[in-house]
Tab-separated table of C-alpha atoms and ligand atoms in Angstrom:
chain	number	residue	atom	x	y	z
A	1	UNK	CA	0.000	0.000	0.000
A	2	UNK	CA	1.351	3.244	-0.856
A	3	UNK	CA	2.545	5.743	1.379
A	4	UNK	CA	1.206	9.341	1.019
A	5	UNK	CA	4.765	10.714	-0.027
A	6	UNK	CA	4.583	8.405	-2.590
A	7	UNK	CA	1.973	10.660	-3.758
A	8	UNK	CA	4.246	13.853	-3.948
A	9	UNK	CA	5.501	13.140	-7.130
A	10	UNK	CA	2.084	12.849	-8.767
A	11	UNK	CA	0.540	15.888	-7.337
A	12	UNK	CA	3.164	17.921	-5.629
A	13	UNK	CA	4.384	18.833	-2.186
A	14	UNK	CA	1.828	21.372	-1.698
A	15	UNK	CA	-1.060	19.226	-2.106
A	16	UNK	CA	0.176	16.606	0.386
A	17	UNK	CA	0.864	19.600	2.857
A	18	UNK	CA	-2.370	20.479	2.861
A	19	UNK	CA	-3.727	17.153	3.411
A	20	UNK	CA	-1.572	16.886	6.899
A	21	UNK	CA	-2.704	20.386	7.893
A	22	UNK	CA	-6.429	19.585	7.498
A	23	UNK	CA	-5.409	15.853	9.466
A	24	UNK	CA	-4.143	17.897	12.428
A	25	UNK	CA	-7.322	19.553	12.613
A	26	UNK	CA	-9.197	16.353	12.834
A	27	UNK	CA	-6.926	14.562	16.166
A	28	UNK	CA	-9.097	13.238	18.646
A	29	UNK	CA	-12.225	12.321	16.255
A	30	UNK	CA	-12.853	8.933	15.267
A	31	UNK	CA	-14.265	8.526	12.019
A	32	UNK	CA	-16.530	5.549	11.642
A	33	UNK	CA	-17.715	4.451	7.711
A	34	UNK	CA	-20.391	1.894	7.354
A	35	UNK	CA	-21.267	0.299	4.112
A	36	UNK	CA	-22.789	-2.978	2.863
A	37	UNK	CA	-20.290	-4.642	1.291
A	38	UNK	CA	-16.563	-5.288	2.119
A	39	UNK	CA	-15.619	-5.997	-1.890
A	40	UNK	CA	-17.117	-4.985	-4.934
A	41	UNK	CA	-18.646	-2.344	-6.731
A	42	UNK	CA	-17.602	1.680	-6.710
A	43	UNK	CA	-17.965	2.431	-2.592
A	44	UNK	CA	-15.839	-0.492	-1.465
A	45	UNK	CA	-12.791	0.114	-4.111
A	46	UNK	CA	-12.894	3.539	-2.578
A	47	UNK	CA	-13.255	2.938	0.935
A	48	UNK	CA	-10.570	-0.150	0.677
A	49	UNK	CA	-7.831	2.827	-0.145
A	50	UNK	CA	-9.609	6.093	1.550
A	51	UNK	CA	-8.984	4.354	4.698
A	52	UNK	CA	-5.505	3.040	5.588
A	53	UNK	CA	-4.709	6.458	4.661
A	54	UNK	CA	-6.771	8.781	6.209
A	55	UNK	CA	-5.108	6.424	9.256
A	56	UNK	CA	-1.682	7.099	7.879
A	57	UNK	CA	-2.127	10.923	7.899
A	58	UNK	CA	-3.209	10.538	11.390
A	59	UNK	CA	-6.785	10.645	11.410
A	60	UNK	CA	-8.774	7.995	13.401
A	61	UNK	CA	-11.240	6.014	10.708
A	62	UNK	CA	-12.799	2.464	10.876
A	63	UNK	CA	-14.794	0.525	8.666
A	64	UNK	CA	-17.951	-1.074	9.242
A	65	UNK	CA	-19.976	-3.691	7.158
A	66	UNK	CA	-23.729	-4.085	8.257
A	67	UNK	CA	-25.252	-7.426	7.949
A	68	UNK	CA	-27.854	-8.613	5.403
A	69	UNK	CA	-29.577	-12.024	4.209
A	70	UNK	CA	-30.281	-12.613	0.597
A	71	UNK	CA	-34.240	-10.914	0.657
A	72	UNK	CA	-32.280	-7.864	2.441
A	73	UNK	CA	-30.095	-7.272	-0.493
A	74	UNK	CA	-32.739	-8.540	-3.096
A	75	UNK	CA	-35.048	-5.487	-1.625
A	76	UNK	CA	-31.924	-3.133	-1.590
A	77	UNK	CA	-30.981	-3.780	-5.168
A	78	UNK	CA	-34.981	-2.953	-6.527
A	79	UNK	CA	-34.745	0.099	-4.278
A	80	UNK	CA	-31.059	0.880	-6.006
A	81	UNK	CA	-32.412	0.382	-9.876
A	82	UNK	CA	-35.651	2.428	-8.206
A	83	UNK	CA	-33.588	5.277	-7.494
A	84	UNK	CA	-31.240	5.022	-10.671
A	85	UNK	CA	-35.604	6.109	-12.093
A	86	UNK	CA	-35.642	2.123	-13.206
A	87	UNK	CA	-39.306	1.009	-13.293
A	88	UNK	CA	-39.319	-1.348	-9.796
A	89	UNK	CA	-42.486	-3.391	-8.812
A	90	UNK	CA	-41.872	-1.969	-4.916
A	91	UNK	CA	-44.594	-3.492	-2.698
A	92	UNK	CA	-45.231	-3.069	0.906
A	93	UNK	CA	-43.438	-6.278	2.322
A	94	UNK	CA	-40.148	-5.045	0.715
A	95	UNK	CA	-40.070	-2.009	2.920
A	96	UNK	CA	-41.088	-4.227	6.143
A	97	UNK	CA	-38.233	-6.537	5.161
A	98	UNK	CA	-35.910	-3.021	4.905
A	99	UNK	CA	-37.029	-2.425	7.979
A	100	UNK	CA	-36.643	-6.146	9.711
A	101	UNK	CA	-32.772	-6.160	9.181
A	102	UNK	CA	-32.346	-2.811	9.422
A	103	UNK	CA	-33.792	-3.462	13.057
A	104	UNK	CA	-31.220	-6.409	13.218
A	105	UNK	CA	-28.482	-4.182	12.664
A	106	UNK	CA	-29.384	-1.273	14.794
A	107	UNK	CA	-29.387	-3.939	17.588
A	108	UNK	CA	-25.882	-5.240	16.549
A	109	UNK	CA	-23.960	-2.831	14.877
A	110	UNK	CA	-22.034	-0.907	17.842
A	111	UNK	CA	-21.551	2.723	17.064
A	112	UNK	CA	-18.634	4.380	18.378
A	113	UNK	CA	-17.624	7.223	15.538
A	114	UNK	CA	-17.492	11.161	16.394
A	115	UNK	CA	-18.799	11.244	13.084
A	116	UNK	CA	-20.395	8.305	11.475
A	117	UNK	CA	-20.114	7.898	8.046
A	118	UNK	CA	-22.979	6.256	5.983
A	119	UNK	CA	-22.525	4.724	2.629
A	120	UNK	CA	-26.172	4.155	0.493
A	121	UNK	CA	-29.395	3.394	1.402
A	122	UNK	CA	-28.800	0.076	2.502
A	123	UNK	CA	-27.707	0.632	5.877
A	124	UNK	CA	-29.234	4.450	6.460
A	125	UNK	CA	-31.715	3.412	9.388
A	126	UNK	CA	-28.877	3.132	11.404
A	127	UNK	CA	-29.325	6.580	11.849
A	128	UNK	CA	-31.787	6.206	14.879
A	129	UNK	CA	-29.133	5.615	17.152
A	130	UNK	CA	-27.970	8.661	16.437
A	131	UNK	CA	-26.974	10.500	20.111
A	132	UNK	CA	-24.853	13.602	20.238
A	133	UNK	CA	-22.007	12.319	17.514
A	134	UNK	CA	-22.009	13.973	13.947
A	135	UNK	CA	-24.230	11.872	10.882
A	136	UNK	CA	-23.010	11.994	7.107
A	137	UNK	CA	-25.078	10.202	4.660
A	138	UNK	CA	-22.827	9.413	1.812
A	139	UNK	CA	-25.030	8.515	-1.848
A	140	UNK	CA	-23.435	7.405	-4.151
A	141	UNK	CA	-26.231	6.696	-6.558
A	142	UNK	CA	-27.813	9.032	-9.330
A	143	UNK	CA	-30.612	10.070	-7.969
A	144	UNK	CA	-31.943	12.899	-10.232
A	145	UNK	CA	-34.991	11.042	-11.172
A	146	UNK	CA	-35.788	8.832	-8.135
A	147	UNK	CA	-38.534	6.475	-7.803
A	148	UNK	CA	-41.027	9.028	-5.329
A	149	UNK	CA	-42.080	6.276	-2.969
A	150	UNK	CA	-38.444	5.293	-2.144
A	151	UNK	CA	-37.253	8.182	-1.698
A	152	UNK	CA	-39.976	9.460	0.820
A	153	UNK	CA	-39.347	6.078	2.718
A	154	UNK	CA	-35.456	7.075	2.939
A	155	UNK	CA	-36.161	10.980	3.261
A	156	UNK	CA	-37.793	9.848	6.695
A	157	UNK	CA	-34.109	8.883	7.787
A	158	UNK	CA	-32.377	10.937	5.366
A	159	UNK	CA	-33.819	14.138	7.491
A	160	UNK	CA	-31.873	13.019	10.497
A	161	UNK	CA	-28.561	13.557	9.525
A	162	UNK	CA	-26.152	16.234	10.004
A	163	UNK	CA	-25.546	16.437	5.953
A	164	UNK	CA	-25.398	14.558	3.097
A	165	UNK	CA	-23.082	14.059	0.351
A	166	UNK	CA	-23.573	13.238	-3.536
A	167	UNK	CA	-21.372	13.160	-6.239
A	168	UNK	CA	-22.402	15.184	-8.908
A	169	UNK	CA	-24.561	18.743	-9.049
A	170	UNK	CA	-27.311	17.000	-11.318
A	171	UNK	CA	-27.922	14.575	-8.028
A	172	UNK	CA	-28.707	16.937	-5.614
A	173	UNK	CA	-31.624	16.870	-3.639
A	174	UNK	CA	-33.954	19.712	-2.208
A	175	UNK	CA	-32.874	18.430	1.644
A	176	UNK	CA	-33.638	20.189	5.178
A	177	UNK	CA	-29.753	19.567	6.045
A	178	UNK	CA	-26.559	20.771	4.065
A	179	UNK	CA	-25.352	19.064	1.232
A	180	UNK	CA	-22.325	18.162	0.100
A	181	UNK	CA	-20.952	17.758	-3.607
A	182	UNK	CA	-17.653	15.756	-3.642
A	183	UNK	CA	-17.010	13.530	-7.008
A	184	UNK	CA	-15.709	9.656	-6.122
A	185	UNK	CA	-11.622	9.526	-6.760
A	186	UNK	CA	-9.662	6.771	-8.121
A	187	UNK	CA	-6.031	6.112	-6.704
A	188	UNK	CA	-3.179	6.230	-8.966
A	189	UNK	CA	-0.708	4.235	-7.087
A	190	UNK	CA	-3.536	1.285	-6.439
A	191	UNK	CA	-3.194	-1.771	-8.012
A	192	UNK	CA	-5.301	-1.148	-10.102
A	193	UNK	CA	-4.573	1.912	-11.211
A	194	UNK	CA	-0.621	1.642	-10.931
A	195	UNK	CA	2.165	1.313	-14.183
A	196	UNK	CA	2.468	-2.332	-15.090
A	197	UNK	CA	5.178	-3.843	-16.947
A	198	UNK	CA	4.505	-4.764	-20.770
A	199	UNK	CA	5.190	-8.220	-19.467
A	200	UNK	CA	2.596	-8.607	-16.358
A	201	UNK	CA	-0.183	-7.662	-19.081
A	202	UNK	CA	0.866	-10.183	-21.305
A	203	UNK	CA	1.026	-12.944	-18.468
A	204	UNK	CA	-2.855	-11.778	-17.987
A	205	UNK	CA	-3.965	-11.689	-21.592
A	206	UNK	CA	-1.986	-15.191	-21.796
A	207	UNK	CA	-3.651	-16.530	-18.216
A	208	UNK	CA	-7.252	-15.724	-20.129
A	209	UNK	CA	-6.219	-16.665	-23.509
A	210	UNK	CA	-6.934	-13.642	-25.123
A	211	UNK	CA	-3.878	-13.257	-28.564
A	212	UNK	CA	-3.127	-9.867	-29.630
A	213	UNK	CA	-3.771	-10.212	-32.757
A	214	UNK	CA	-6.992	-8.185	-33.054
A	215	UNK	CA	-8.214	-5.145	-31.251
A	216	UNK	CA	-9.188	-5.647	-27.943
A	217	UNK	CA	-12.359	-3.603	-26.636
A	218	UNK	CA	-13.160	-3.937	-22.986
A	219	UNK	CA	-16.360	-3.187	-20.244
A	220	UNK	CA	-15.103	-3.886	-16.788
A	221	UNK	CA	-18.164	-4.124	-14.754
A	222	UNK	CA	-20.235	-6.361	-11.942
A	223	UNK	CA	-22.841	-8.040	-14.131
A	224	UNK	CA	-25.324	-5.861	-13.547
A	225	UNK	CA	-28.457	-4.859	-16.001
A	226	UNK	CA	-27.610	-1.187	-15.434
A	227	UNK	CA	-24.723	-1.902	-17.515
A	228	UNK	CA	-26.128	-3.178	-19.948
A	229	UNK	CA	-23.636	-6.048	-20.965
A	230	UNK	CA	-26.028	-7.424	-23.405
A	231	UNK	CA	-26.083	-4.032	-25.277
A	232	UNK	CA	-22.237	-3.743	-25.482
A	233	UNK	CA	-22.120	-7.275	-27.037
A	234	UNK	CA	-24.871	-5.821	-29.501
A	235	UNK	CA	-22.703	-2.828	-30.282
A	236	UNK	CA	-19.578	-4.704	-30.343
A	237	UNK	CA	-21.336	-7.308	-33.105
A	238	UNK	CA	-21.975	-4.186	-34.942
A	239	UNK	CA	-18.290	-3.087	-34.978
A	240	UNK	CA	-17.232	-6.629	-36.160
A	241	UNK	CA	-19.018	-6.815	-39.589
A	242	UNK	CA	-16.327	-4.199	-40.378
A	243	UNK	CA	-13.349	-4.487	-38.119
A	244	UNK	CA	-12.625	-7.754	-36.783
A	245	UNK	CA	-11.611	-7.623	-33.166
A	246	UNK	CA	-12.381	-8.523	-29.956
A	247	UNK	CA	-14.501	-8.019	-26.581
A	248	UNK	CA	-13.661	-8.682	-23.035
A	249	UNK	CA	-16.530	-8.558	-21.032
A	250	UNK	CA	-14.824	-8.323	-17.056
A	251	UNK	CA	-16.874	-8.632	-14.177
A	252	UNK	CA	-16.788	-10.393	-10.320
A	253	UNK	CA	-19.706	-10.053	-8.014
A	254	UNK	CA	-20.631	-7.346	-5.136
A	255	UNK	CA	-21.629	-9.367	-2.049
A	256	UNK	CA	-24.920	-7.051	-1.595
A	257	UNK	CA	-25.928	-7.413	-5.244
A	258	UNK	CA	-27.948	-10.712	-6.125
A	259	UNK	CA	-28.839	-10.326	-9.585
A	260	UNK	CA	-25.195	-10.981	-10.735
A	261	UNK	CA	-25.838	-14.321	-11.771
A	262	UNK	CA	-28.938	-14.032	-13.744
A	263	UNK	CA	-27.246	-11.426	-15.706
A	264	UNK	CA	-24.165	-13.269	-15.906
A	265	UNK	CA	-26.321	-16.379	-17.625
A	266	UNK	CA	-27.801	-14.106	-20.187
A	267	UNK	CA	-24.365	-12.902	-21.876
A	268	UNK	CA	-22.969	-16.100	-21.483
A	269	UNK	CA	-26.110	-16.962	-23.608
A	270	UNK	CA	-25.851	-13.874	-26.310
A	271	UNK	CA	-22.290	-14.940	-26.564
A	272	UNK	CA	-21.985	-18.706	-27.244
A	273	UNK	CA	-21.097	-18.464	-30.969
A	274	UNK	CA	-18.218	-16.126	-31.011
A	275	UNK	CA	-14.713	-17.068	-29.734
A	276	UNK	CA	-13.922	-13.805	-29.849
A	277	UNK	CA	-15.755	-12.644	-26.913
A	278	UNK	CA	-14.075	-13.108	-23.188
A	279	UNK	CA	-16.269	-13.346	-20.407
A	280	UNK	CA	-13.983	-13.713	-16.984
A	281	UNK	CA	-14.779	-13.503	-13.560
A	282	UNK	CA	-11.982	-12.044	-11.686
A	283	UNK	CA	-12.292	-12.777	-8.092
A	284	UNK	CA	-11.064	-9.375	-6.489
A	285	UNK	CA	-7.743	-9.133	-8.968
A	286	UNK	CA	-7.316	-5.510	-9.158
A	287	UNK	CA	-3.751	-6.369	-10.959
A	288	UNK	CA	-5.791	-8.184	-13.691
A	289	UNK	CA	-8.359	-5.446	-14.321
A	290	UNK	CA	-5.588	-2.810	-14.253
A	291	UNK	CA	-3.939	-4.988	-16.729
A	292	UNK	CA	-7.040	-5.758	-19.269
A	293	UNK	CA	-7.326	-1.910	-18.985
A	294	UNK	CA	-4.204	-1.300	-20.539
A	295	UNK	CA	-4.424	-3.499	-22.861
A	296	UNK	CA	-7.534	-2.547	-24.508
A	297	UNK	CA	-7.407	-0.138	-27.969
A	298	UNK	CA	-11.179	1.324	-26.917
A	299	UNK	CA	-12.710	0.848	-23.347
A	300	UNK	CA	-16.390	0.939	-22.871
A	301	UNK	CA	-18.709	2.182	-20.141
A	302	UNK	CA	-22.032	1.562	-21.729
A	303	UNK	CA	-24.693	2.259	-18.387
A	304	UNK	CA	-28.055	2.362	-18.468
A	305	UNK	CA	-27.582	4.440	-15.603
A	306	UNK	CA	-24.476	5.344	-13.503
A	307	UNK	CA	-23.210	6.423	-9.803
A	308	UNK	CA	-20.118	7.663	-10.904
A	309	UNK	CA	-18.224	5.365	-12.795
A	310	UNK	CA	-15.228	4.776	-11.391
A	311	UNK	CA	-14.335	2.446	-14.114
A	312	UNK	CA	-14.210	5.393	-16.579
A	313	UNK	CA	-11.863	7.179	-14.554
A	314	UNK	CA	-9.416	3.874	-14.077
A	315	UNK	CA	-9.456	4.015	-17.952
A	316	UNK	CA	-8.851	7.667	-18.465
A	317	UNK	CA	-5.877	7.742	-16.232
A	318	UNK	CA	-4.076	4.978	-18.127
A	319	UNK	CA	-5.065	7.134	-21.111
A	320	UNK	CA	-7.603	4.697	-22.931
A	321	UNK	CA	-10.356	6.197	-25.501
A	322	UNK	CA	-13.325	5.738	-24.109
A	323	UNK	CA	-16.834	5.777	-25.260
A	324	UNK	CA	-19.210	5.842	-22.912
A	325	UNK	CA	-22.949	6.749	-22.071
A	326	UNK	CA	-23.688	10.123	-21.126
A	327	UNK	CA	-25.246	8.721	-18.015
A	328	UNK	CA	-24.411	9.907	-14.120
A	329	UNK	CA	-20.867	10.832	-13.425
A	330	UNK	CA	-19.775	10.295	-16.318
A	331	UNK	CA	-19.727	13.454	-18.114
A	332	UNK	CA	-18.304	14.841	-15.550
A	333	UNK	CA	-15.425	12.633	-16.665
A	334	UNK	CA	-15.745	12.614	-20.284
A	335	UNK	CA	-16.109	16.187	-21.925
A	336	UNK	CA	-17.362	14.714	-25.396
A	337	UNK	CA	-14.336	14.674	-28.457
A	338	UNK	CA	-12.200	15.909	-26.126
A	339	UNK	CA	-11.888	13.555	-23.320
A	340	UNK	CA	-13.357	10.794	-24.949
A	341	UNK	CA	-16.460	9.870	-26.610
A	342	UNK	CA	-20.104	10.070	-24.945
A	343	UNK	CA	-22.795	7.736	-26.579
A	344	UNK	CA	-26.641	7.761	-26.065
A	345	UNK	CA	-27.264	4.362	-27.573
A	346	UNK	CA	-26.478	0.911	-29.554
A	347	UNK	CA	-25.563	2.220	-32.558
A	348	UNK	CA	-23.757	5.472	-31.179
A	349	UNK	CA	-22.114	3.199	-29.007
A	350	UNK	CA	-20.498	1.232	-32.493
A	351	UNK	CA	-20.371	4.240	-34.563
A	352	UNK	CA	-17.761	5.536	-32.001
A	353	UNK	CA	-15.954	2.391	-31.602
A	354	UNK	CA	-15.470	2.248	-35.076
A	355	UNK	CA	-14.443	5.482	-35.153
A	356	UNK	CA	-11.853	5.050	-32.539
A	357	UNK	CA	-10.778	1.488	-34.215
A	358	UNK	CA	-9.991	3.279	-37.321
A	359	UNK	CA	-8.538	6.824	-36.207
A	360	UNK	CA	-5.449	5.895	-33.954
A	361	UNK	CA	-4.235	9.274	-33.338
A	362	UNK	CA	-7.213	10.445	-32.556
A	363	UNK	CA	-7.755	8.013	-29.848
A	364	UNK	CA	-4.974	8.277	-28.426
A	365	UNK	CA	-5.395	11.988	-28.184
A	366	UNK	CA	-8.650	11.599	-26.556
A	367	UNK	CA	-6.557	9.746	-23.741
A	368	UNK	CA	-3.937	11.721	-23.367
A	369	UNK	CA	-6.059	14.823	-22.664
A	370	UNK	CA	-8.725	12.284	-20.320
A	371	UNK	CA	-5.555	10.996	-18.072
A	372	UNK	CA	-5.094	14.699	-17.666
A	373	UNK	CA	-8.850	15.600	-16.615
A	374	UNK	CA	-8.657	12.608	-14.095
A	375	UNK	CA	-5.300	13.736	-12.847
A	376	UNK	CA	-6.603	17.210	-12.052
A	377	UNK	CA	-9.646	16.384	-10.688
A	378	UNK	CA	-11.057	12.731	-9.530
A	379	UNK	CA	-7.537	11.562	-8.059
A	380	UNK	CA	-7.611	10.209	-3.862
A	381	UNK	CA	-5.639	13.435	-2.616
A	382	UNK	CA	-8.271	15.630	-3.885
A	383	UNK	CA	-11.118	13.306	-2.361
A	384	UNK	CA	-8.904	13.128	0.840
A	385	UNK	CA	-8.654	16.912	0.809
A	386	UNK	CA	-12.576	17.345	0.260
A	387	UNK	CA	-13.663	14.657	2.400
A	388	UNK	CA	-11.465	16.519	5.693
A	389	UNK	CA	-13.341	19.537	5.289
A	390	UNK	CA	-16.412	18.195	5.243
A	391	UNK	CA	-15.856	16.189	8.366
A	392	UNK	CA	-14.154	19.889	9.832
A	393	UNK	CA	-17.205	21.755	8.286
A	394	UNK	CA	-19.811	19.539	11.060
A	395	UNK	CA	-18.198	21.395	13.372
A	396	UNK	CA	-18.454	24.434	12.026
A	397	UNK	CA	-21.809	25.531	11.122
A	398	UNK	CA	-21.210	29.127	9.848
A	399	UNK	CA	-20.065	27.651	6.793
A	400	UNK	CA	-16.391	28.883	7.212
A	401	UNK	CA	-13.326	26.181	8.011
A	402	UNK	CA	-10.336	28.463	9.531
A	403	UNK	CA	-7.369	26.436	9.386
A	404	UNK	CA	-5.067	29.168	11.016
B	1	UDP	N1	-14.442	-3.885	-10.525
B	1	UDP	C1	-13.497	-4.878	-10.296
B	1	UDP	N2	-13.697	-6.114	-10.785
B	1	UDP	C2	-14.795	-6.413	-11.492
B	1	UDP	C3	-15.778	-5.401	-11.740
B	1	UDP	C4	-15.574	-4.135	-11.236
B	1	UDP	O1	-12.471	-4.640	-9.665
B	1	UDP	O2	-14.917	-7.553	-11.903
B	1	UDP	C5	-14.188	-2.559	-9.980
B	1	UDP	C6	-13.952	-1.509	-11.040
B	1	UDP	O3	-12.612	-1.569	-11.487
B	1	UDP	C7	-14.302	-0.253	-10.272
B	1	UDP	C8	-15.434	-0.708	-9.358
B	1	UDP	O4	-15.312	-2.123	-9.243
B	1	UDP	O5	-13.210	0.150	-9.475
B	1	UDP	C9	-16.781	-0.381	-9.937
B	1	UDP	O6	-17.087	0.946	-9.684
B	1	UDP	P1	-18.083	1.752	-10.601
B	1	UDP	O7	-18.237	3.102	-10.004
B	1	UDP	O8	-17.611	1.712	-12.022
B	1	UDP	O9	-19.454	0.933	-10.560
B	1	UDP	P2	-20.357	0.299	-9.381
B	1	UDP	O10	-20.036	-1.159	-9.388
B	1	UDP	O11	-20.005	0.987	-8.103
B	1	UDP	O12	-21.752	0.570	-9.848
């Protein structure tokens, strides 16, 4: 794990300065983040680097996990596509059975934070036991066009926090507590986001049997309907009748998403006839992803609907094209023909693949200038920096931080 000097280099002395002088400010607070899954998915990659080094520049954090059975997470899923603005069939038991393990976990989840840091709907009731300690609810989710009912059942908790947090302007809510915008980060000295040698990559494309004798286009992403891994196999089949090449389809499960499998079945099924397309499961290798990354010619982000997408950002900093759907976060990311290309649909999503295929320079100026974007604004020091103040500004409710 890297060190935050390590960082220095990246983003300058300056930056990392900062980051102690805000630290100093926070001595004596424990910071306690609860979430619902230890692996997979956006909020755990974050969490699994945000933490060790908040801890390393001296503040105190911890990381909590709530508990959850399968009808739990089946219930928080519909009430995640719900908020994406995904037509859910939400009845009244699903809210009971919210309710049930929330229950379970307000009974069993000990709460010790000065400021207690929520992650998503799933484990938001927790804020009844709130006492005289400091509440951030933390969504990561798009929710510009939520489904009403859901979000009136999690307003009713929402309301008890000290703020909330989303990641992009277009997500805000109209909320009786301050909100907070502060975009997701990706880490640049991660595994999976650090330089690899030509010859790791090739030990991965080899391990998956994957030649390099085509171009390789690639969607690293849970298997998830949001996604839309069936479309990019369409779009992809619509790139082959004129360039042959290849698609890697990359995804491993989120323990607090059940529909992985189903999904999973159905491109297995829309892919059975071509060789050319790799599905792989990659059990928590963030060297492997990082690897497939960079060695893809186009990398796709094809959403229904998005939080962020962090994925987008991992490709931008190792200065892939990328086409992508103007969905969520992710034109905050990609500033269309400049940063890479935005898409609305099937057929936009080949056109610009093809496009990409056959215009190298072009593509690889569209990555050049995205690994800049991410490195000036969606890298961990800047999160780090942002995520400080806010936990400073709870203590400061006229608005103002003084450092000095
Ligand atoms: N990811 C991974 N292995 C996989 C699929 C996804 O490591 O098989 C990672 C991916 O690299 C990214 C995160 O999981 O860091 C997904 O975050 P994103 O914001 O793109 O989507 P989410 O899953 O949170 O909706």
């Amino acid at each position: 794990m890297a060190k935050i000097k390590e960082y220095i280099p990246l983003v300058g002395q300056p930056v990392i300065d900062d980051l102690r002088l805000l630290s100093e400010r926070l001595k004596g607070k424990v910071i306690q983040h609860i979430n619902s899954t230890p692996v997979g998915g956006g909020v755990a990659e974050i969490l699994n680097r945000m933490v060790p080094l908040l801890r390393e520049l001296g503040v105190d954090t911890k990381w909590d996990v709530i508990k959850g059975g399968e009808q739990f997470f089946a219930v928080t899923k519909k009430f995640h596509n719900a908020l994406h603005g995904r037509a859910e069939e939400i009845i009244q038991r699903d809210f009971e059975i919210f309710m049930e393990t929330s229950q379970q976990n307000i009974d069993g989840v000990d709460i010790y934070g000065d400021i207690v840091f929520i992650h998503d709907p799933q484990p938001v009731a927790l804020v009844k036991k709130k006492a005289s300690n400091k509440w951030l609810w933390r969504c990561h989710i798009d929710v510009s066009n939520p489904n009403a009912r859901v979000w009136k059942f999690l307003m009713d908790f929402i309301v008890h926090y000290d703020s909330a947090v989303f990641s992009a302007p277009a997500f805000s809510q109209r909320l009786p507590i301050r909100q907070f915008l502060i975009s997701p980060s990706i880490d640049p000295l991660s595994d999976k986001n650090k330089e690899l040698s030509q010859e790791t990559i090739d030990a991965v494309l080899k391990k998956y049997g994957i030649k390099k004798d085509k171009p390789i286009i690639t969607q690293i992403s849970r298997f998830d309907r949001l996604k839309d891994p069936v479309g990019v196999i369409e779009a992809y089949l619509r790139v082959k009748k004129y360039t042959d090449c290849q698609l890697i389809l990359a995804g491993g499960a989120a323990e607090d998403d059940p529909e992985g499998s189903k999904v999973l079945e159905e491109v297995k099924e829309k892919a059975k006839h071509d060789p050319d397309i790799h599905i792989l499961l990659l059990p928590q290798n963030d060297i492997e992803v990082n690897a497939l990354q960079r060695a893809s010619d186009v990398v796709i982000q094809k959403s229904i609907r998005e939080g962020f997408g962090l994925t987008v950002a991992e490709a931008l900093w190792k200065a892939k094209p990328v086409v992508a759907s103007n969905v969520g976060g992710i034109p905050l990311q990609i500033k269309h023909k400049y940063s890479g290309l935005l898409c609305h649909s099937i057929e936009g999503t080949s056109f610009a693949i093809k496009q990409l295929l056959s215009s190298p320079a072009y593509a690889k100026k569209l990555g050049e200038n995205g690994r800049e974007h991410i490195k000036n604004n969606f890298l961990i020091t800047r999160h780090l920096r942002e995520y400080m103040l806010l936990f400073l500004s709870l203590y400061h409710p006229e608005d103002v931080v003084h450092l000095c």
